[in-house]
PDB file of C-alpha atoms in Angstrom:
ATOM      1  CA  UNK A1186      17.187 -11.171   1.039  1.00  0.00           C
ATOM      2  CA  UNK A1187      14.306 -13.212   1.784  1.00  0.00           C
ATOM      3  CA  UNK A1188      11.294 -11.387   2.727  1.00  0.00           C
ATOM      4  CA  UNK A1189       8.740 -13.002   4.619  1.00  0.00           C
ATOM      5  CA  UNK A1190       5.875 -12.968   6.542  1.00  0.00           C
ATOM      6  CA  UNK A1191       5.542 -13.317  10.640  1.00  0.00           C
ATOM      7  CA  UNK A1192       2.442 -15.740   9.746  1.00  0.00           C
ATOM      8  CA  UNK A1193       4.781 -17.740   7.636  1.00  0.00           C
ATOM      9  CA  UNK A1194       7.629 -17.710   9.888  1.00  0.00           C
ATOM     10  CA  UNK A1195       5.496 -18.503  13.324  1.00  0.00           C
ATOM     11  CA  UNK A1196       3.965 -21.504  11.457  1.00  0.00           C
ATOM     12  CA  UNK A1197       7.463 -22.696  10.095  1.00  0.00           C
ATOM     13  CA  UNK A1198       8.563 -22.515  14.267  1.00  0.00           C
ATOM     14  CA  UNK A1199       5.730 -24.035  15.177  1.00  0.00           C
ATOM     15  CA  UNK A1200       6.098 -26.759  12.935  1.00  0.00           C
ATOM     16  CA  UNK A1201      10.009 -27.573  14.285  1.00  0.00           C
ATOM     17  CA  UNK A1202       8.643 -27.513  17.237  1.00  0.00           C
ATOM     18  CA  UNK A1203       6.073 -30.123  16.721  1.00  0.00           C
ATOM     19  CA  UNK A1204       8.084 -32.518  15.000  1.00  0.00           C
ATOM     20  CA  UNK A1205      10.997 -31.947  17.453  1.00  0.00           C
ATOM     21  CA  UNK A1206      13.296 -34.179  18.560  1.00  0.00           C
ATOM     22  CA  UNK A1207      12.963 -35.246  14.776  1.00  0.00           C
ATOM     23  CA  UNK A1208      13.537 -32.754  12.061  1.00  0.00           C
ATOM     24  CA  UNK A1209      10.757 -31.104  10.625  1.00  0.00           C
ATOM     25  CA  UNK A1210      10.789 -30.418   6.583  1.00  0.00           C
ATOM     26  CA  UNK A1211       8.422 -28.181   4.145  1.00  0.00           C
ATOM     27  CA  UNK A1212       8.058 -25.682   1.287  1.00  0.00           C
ATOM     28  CA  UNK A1213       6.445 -22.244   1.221  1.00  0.00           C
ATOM     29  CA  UNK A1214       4.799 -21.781  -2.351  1.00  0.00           C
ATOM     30  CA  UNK A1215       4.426 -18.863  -4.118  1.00  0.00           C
ATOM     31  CA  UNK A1216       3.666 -17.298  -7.463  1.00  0.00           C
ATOM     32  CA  UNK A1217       6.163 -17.827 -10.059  1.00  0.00           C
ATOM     33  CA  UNK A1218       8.541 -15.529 -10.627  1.00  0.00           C
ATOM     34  CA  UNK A1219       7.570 -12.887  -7.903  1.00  0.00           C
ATOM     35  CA  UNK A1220       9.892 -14.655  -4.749  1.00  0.00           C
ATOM     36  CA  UNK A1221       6.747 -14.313  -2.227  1.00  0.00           C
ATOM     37  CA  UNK A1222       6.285 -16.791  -0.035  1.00  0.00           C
ATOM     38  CA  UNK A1223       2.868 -17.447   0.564  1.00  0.00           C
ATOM     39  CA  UNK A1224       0.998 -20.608   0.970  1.00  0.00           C
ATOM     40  CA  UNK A1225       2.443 -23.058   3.971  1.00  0.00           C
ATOM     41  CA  UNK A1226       2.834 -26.809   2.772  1.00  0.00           C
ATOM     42  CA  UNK A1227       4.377 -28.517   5.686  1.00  0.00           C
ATOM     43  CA  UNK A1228       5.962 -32.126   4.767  1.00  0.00           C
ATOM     44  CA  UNK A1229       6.301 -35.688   6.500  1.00  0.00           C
ATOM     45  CA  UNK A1230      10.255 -36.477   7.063  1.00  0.00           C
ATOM     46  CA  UNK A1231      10.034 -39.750   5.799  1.00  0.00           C
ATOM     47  CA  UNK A1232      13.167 -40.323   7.298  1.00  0.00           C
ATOM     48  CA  UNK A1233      11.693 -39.800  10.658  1.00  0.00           C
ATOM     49  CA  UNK A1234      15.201 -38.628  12.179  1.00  0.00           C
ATOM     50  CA  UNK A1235      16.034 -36.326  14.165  1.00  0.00           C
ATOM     51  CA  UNK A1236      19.359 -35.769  12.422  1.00  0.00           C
ATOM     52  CA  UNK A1237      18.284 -36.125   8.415  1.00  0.00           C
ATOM     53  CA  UNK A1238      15.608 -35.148   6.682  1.00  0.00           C
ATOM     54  CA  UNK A1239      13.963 -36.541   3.355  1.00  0.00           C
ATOM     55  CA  UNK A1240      10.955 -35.912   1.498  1.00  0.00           C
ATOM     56  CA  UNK A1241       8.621 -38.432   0.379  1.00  0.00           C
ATOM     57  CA  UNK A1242       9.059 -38.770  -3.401  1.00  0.00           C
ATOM     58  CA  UNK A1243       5.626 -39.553  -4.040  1.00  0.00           C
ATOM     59  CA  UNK A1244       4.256 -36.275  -1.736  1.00  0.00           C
ATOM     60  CA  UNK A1245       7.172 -34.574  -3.258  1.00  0.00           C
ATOM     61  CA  UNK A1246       5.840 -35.246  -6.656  1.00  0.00           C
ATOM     62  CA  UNK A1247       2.252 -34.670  -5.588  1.00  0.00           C
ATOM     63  CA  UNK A1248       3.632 -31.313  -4.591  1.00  0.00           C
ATOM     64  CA  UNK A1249       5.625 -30.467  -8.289  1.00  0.00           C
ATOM     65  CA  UNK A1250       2.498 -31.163  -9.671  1.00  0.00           C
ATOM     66  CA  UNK A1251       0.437 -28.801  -7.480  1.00  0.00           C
ATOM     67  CA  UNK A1252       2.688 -26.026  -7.937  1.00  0.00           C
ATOM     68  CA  UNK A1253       2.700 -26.235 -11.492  1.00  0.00           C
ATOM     69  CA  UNK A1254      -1.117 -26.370 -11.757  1.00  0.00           C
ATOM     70  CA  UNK A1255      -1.186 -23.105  -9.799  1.00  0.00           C
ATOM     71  CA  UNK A1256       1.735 -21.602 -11.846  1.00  0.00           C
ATOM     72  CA  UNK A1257       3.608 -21.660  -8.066  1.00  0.00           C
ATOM     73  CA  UNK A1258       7.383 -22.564  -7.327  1.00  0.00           C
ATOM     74  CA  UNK A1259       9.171 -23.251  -4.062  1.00  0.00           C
ATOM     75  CA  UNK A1260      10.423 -20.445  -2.892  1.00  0.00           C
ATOM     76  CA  UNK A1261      11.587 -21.746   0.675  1.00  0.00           C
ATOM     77  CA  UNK A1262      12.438 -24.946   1.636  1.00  0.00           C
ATOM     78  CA  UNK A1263      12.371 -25.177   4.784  1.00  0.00           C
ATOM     79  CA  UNK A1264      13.685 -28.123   7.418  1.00  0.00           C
ATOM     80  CA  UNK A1265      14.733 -27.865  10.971  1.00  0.00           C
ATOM     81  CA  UNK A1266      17.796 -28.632  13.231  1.00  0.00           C
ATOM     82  CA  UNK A1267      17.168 -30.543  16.707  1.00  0.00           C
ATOM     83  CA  UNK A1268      20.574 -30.406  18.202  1.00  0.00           C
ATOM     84  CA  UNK A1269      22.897 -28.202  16.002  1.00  0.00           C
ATOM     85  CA  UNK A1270      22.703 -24.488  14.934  1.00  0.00           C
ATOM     86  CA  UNK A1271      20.778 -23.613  11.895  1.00  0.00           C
ATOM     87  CA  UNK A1272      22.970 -23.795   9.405  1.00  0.00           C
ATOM     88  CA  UNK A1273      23.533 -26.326   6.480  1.00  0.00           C
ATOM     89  CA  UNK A1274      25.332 -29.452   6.689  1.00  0.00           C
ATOM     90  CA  UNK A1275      27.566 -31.468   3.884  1.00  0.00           C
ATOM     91  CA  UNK A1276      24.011 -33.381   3.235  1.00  0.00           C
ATOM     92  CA  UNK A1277      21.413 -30.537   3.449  1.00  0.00           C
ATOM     93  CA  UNK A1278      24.055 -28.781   0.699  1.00  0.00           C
ATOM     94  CA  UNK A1279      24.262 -31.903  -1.749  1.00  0.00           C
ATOM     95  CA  UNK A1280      20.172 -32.328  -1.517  1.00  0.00           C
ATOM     96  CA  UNK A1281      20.025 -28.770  -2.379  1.00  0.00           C
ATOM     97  CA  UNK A1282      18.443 -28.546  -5.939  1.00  0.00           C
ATOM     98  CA  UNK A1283      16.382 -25.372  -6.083  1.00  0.00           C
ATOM     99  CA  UNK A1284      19.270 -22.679  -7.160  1.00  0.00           C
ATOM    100  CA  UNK A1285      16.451 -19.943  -6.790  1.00  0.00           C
ATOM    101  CA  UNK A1286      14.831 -21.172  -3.596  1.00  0.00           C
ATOM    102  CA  UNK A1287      15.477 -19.748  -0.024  1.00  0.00           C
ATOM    103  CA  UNK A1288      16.805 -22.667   1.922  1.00  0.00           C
ATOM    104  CA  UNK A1289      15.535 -21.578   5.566  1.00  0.00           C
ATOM    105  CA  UNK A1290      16.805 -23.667   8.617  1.00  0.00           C
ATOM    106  CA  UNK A1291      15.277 -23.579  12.249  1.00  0.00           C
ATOM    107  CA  UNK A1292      16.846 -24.708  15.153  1.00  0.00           C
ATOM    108  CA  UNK A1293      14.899 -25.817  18.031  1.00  0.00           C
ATOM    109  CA  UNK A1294      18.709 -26.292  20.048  1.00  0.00           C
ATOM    110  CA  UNK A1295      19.345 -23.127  21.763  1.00  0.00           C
ATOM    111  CA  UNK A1296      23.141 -23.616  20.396  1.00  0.00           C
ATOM    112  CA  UNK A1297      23.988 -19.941  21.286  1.00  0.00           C
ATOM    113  CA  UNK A1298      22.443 -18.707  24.105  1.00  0.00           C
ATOM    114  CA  UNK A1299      20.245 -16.172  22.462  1.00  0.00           C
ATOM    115  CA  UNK A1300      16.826 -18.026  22.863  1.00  0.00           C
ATOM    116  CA  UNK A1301      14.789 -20.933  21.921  1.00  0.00           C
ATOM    117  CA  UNK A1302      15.356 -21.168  17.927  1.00  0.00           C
ATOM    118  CA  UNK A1303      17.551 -19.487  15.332  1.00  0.00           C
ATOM    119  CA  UNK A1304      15.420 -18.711  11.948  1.00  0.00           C
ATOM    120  CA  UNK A1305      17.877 -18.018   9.444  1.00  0.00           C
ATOM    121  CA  UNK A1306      17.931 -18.374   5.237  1.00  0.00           C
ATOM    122  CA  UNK A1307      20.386 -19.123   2.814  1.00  0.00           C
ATOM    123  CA  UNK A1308      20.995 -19.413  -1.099  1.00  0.00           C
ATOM    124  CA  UNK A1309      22.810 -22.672  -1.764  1.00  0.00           C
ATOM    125  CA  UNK A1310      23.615 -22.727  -5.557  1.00  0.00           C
ATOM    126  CA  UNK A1311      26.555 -25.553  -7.173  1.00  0.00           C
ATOM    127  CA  UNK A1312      27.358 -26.355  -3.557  1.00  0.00           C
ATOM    128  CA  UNK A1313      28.124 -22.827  -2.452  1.00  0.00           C
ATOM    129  CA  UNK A1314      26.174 -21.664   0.466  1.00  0.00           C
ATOM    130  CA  UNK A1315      25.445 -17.599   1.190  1.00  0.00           C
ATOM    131  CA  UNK A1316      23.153 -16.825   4.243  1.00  0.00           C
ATOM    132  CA  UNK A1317      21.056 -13.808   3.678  1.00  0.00           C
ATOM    133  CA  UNK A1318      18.862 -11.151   5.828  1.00  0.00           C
ATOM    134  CA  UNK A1319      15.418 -12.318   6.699  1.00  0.00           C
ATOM    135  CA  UNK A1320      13.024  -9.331   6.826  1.00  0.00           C
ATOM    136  CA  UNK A1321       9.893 -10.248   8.333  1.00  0.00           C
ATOM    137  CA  UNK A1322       6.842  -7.969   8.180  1.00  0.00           C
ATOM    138  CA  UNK A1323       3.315  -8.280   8.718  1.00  0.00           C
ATOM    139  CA  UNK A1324       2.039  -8.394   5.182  1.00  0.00           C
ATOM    140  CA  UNK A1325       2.760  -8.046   1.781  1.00  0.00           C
TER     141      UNK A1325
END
């Protein structure tokens, strides 16, 4: 289950929503080891797509490097959908490299009638994908 807060969550929206119609990509940092997401790095798609998303390897290494100075890990990675539901596709799953990361998806396509975005997570380890409960509270 990923837990998570509403700040955290509203932000990852509001970035999809920014970005939108090209898909919006980022990582939510947190202590290592403790799987709380805390600090809100969003990310350039350097693809500039609005159906693929890549990270800058030099920000993306700029990042690694940040993280381990502040004895952080990824614990979501985050990207958004602009026209399909929020779930992973064939390329999101073979880019998928952090087996103990929360792999969130947003949608900004309302692809099933039940409002303006999905928010959902998943664990994506050797190319198997599980989605799992978001709980989102108000603080740690």
């Amino acid at each position: 289950m990923l837990t998570i807060t509403q700040a955290l969550v509203d932000q990852i929206v509001a970035h999809a929503r920014k970005d939108h119609p090209d898909e919006a990509c980022g990582v939510v940092a947190g202590p290592a080891g403790s799987d709380r997401p805390e600090r809100f790095i969003p990310m350039l798609n350097a693809a500039m797509s609005p159906t693929f998303y890549e990270f800058d390897s030099g920000d993306l290494l700029k990042l690694y490097r940040e993280m381990d100075d502040r004895d952080e890990e990824p614990v979501v990675i985050y990207h958004s959908h602009t026209a399909t539901e929020a779930y992973p596709s064939r390329t999101d799953i073979s880019y998928a490299n952090e087996p103990g990361a929360h792999y969130v998806l947003v949608s900004t396509a309302d692809t099933d009638g039940l409002g303006e975005f999905q928010f959902r997570s998943f664990r994506i380890v050797d190319g198997e994908v599980a989605e799992e409960e978001v709980k989102v509270v108000e603080a740690y």
